[in-house]
Coordinates of C-alpha atoms in Angstrom, one line a residue:
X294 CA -44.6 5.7 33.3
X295 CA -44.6 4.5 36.5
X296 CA -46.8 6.2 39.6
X297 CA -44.7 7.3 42.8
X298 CA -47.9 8.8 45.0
X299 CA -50.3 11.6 44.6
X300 CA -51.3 14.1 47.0
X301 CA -54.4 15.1 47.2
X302 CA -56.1 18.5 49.0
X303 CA -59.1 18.8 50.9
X304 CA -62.0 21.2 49.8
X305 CA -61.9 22.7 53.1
X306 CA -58.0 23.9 52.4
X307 CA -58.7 25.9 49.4
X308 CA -55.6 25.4 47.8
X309 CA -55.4 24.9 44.1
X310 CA -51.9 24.3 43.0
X311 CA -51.2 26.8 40.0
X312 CA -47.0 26.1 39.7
X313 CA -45.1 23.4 40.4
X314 CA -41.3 23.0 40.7
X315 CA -38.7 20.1 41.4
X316 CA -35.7 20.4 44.3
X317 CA -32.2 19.9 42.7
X318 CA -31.5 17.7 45.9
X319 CA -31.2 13.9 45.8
X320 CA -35.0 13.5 47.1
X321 CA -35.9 15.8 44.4
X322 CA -38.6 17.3 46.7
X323 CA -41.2 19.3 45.0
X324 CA -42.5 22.5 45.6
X325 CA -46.1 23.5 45.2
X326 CA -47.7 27.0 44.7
X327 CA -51.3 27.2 45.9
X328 CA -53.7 30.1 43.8
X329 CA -56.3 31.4 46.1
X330 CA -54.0 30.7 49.4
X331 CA -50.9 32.5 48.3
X332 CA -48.1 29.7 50.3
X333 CA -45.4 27.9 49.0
X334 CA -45.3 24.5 50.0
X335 CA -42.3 21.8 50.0
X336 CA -43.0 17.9 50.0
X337 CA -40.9 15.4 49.9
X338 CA -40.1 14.0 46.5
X339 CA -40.1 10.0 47.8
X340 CA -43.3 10.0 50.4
X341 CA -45.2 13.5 49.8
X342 CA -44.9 14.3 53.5
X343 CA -44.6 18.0 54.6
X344 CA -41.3 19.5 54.6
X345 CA -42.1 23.0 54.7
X346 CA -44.7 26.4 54.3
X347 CA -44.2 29.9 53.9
X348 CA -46.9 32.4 53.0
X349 CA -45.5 34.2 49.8
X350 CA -48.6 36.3 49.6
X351 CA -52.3 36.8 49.8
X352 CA -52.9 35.1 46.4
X353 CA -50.1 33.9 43.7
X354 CA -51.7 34.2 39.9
X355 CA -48.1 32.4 38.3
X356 CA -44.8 31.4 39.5
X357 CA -41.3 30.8 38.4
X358 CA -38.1 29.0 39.9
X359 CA -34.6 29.4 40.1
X360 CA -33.2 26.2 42.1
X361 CA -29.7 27.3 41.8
X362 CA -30.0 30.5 43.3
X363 CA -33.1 29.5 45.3
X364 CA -35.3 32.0 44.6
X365 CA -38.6 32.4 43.1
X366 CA -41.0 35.2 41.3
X367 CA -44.5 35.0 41.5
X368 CA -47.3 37.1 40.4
X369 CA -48.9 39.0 43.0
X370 CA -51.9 39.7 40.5
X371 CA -52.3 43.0 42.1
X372 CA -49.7 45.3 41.0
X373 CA -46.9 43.2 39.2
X374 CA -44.4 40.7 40.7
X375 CA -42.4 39.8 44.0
X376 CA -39.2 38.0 44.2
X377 CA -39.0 35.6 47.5
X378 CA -36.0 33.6 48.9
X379 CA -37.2 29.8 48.4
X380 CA -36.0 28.6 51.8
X381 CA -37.3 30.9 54.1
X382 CA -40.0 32.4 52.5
X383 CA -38.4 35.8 52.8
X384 CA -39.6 39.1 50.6
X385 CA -36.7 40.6 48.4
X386 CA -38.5 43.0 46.1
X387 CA -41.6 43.7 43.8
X388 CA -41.0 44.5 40.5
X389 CA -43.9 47.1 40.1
X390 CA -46.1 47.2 36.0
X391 CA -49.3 48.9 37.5
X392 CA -52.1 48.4 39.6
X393 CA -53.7 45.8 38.0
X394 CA -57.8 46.4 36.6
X395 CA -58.8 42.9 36.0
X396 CA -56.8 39.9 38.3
X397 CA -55.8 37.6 35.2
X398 CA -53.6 35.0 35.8
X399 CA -49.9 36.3 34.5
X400 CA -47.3 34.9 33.2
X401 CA -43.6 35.3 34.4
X402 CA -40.2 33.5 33.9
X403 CA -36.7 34.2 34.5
X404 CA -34.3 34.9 31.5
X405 CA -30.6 35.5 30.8
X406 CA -29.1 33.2 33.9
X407 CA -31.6 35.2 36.0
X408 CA -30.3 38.6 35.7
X409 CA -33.4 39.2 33.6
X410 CA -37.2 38.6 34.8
X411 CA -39.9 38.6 32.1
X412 CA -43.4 39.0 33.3
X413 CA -46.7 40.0 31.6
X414 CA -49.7 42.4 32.4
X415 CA -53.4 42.7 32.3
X416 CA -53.2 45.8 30.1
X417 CA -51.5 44.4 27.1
X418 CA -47.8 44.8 27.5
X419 CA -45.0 42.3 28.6
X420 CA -42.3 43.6 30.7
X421 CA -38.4 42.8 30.7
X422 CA -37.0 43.9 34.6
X423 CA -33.5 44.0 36.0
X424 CA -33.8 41.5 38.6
X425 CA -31.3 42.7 40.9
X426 CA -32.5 46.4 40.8
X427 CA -36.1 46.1 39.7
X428 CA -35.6 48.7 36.7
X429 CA -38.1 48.1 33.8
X430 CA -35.3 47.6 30.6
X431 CA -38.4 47.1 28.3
X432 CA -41.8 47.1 27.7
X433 CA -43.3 44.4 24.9
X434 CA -46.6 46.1 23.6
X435 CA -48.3 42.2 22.8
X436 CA -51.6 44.0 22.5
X437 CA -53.7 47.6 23.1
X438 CA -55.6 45.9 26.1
X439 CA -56.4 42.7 27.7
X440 CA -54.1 40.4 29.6
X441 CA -50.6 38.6 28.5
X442 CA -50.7 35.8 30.9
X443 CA -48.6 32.9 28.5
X444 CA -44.4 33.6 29.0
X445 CA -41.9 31.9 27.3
X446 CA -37.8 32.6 27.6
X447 CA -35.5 31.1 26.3
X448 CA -31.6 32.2 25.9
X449 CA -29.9 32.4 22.3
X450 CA -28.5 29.0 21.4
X451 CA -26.5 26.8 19.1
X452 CA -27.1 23.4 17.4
X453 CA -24.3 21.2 17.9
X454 CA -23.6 18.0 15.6
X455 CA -23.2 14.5 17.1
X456 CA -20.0 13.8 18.2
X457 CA -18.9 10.0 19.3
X458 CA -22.1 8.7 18.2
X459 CA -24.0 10.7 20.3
X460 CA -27.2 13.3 19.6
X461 CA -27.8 16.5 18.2
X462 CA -26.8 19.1 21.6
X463 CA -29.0 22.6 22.2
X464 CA -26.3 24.5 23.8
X465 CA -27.1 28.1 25.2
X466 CA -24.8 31.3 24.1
X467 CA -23.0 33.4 26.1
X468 CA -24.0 36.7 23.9
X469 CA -27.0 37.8 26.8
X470 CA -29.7 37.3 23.4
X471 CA -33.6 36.5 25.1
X472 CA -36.3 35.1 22.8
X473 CA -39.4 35.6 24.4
X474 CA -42.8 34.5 23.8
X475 CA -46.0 36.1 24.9
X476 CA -49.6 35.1 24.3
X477 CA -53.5 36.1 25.5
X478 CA -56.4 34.6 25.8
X479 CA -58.0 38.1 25.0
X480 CA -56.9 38.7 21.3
X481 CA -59.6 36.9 19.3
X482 CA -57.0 35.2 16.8
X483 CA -54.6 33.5 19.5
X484 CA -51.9 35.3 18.2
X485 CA -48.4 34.4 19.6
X486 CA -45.4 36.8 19.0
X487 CA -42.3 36.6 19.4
X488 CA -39.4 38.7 20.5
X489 CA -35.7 39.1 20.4
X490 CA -34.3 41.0 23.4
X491 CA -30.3 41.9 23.1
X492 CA -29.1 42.5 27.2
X493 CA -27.0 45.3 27.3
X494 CA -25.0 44.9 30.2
X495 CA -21.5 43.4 30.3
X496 CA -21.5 39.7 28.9
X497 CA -17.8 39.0 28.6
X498 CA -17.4 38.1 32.6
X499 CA -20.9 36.4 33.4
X500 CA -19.2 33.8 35.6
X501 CA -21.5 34.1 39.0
X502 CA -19.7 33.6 41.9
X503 CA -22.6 33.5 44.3
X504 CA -26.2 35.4 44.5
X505 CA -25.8 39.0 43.7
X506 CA -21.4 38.8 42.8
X507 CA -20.1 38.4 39.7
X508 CA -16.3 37.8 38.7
X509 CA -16.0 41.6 37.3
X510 CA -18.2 42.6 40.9
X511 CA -15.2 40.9 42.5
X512 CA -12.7 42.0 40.6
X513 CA -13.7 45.9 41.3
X514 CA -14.1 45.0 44.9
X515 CA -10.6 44.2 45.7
X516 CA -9.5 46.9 43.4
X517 CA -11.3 49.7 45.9
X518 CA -10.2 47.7 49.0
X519 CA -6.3 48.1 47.6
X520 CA -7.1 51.8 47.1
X521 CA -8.3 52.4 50.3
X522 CA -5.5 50.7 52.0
X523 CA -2.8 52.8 50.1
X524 CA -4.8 55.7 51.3
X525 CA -4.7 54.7 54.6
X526 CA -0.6 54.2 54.7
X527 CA 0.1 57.2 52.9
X528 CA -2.3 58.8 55.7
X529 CA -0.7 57.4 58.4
X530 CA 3.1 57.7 57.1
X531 CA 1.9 61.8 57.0
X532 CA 0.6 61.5 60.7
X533 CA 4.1 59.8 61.6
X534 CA 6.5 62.5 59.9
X535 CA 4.1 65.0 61.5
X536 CA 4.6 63.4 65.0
X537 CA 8.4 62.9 64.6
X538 CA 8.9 66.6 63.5
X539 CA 7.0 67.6 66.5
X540 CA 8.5 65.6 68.9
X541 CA 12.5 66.4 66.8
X542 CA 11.2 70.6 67.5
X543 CA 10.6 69.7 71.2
X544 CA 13.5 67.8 72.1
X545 CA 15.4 70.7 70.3
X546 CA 14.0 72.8 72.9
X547 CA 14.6 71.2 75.8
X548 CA 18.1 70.6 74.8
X549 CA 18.5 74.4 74.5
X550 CA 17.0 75.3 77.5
X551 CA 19.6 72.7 79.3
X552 CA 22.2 74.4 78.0
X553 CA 23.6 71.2 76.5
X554 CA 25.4 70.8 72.9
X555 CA 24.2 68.8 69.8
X556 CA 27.1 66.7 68.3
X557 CA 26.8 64.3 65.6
X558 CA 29.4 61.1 65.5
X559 CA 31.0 59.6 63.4
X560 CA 28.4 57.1 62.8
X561 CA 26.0 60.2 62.2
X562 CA 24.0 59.5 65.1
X563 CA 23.0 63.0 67.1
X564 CA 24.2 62.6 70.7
X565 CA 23.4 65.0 73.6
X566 CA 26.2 65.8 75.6
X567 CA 25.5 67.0 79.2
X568 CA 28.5 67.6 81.3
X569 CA 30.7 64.2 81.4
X570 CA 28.1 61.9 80.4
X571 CA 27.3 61.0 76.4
X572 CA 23.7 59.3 75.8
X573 CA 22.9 58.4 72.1
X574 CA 19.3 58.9 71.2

């Protein structure tokens, strides 16, 4: 191993750093989650100068990253968990357990490509959200009381034999299966269990497209938008018969009222005949 540089924090900041996280960009920046502060800081990944600050919160007990999407979860360690955008610091929900008693450090990780956020509690139970709604899918009851702050995901998987002389491959399954891990410091025999949590949304089109679409999302938008476009030219071709038998009744009774005849050619065009002159309209 060889050292790059170290950054160090005065006494007088009273940040303790409690997550850490890597950039996916070529610097490979690093972003730092301070405890008793509540920001979230950037540094560059080559000198460990100051790129950025946002504050997240008032204190952050546990944090967890999604680069692609750039957006993180941290524990608020007052009544669950908030979801920020990464680059601006900007608040998108809390996903709500209870009020917490006790301020223990929880654990919280994304799961299932991110559609899933597991977090834990200070009253026993781990719970599975929805991360786009917020909805609690599941609660884990780890323990009676006392706090789950250790969280472990990981998505379903295969083992896949060398091929071309190269290693034994983990690769993830596209069947929406969690395992999750939970732990706490408050059960005398360190017990760790573990779960299996089956999603039950649609996993046959999990292709994202971009935060918040999916290829199915997509798919049903430009379904409604050919719906509502129909609707609108059937609308319209209604108002336009409408207008044209309107304006066909009016002309009728102006021609009457002039005392003029109605012929039809040959051609089968009407024409109004008024004295000598012939005008096709």
């Amino acid at each position: 191993l060889s050292p790059v540089h170290s950054k160090a924090y005065g006494s007088e900041k009273e940040i303790v750093p409690k997550a850490v996280a890597f950039d996916d960009n070529d610097e490979r920046d690093l972003y730092i989650f301070g405890l008793y502060d509540g920001g979230l800081y950037k540094y560059g990944g080559k000198d460990a100068k100051s790129i950025s600050k946002h504050q997240l919160g008032s204190q952050i007990g546990n944090a967890s990253v999604d680069i692609d999407r750039k957006i993180c979860v941290v524990d608020n360690v007052f009544n669950g968990f908030d979801v920020y955008k990464m680059d601006s610091g900007n608040f998108v929900k809390t996903l709500i357990t209870k009020e917490a008693e006790k301020t223990y450090p929880k654990g919280v990780a994304f799961a299932d490509k991110s559609h899933l956020i597991v977090g834990g509690s200070d009253h026993g139970v781990a719970y599975i959200f929805e991360r786009k709604t917020g909805k609690v899918l599941k609660r884990l009851k780890h323990a009676k009381k006392g706090g789950v702050e250790t969280i472990g995901v990981r998505s379903s998987f295969n083992i896949l034999p060398p091929f071309n002389n190269s290693v034994w491959q983990v690769q993830d399954t596209e069947d929406g299966v969690v395992l999750i891990a939970t732990a706490s410091t408050s059960m005398s025999s360190g017990t760790i269990m573990l779960w299996e949590w089956k999603s039950t949304r649609d996993t046959g089109r999990r292709e994202d497209v971009g935060e918040g679409w999916t290829v199915r999302s997509v798919f049903e938008f430009f379904v409604k938008v050919v719906i509502v476009l129909a609707a609108m030219t059937y609308f319209l071709g209604f108002i336009q018969r409408l207008a044209q038998q309107w304006l066909a009744s009016k002309v009728a009774k102006e021609v009457e009222k002039a005392g003029a005849k109605e012929v039809v050619n040959k051609s089968g065009l009407a024409s109004l005949v008024f004295g000598q002159w012939n005008r096709d309209l």
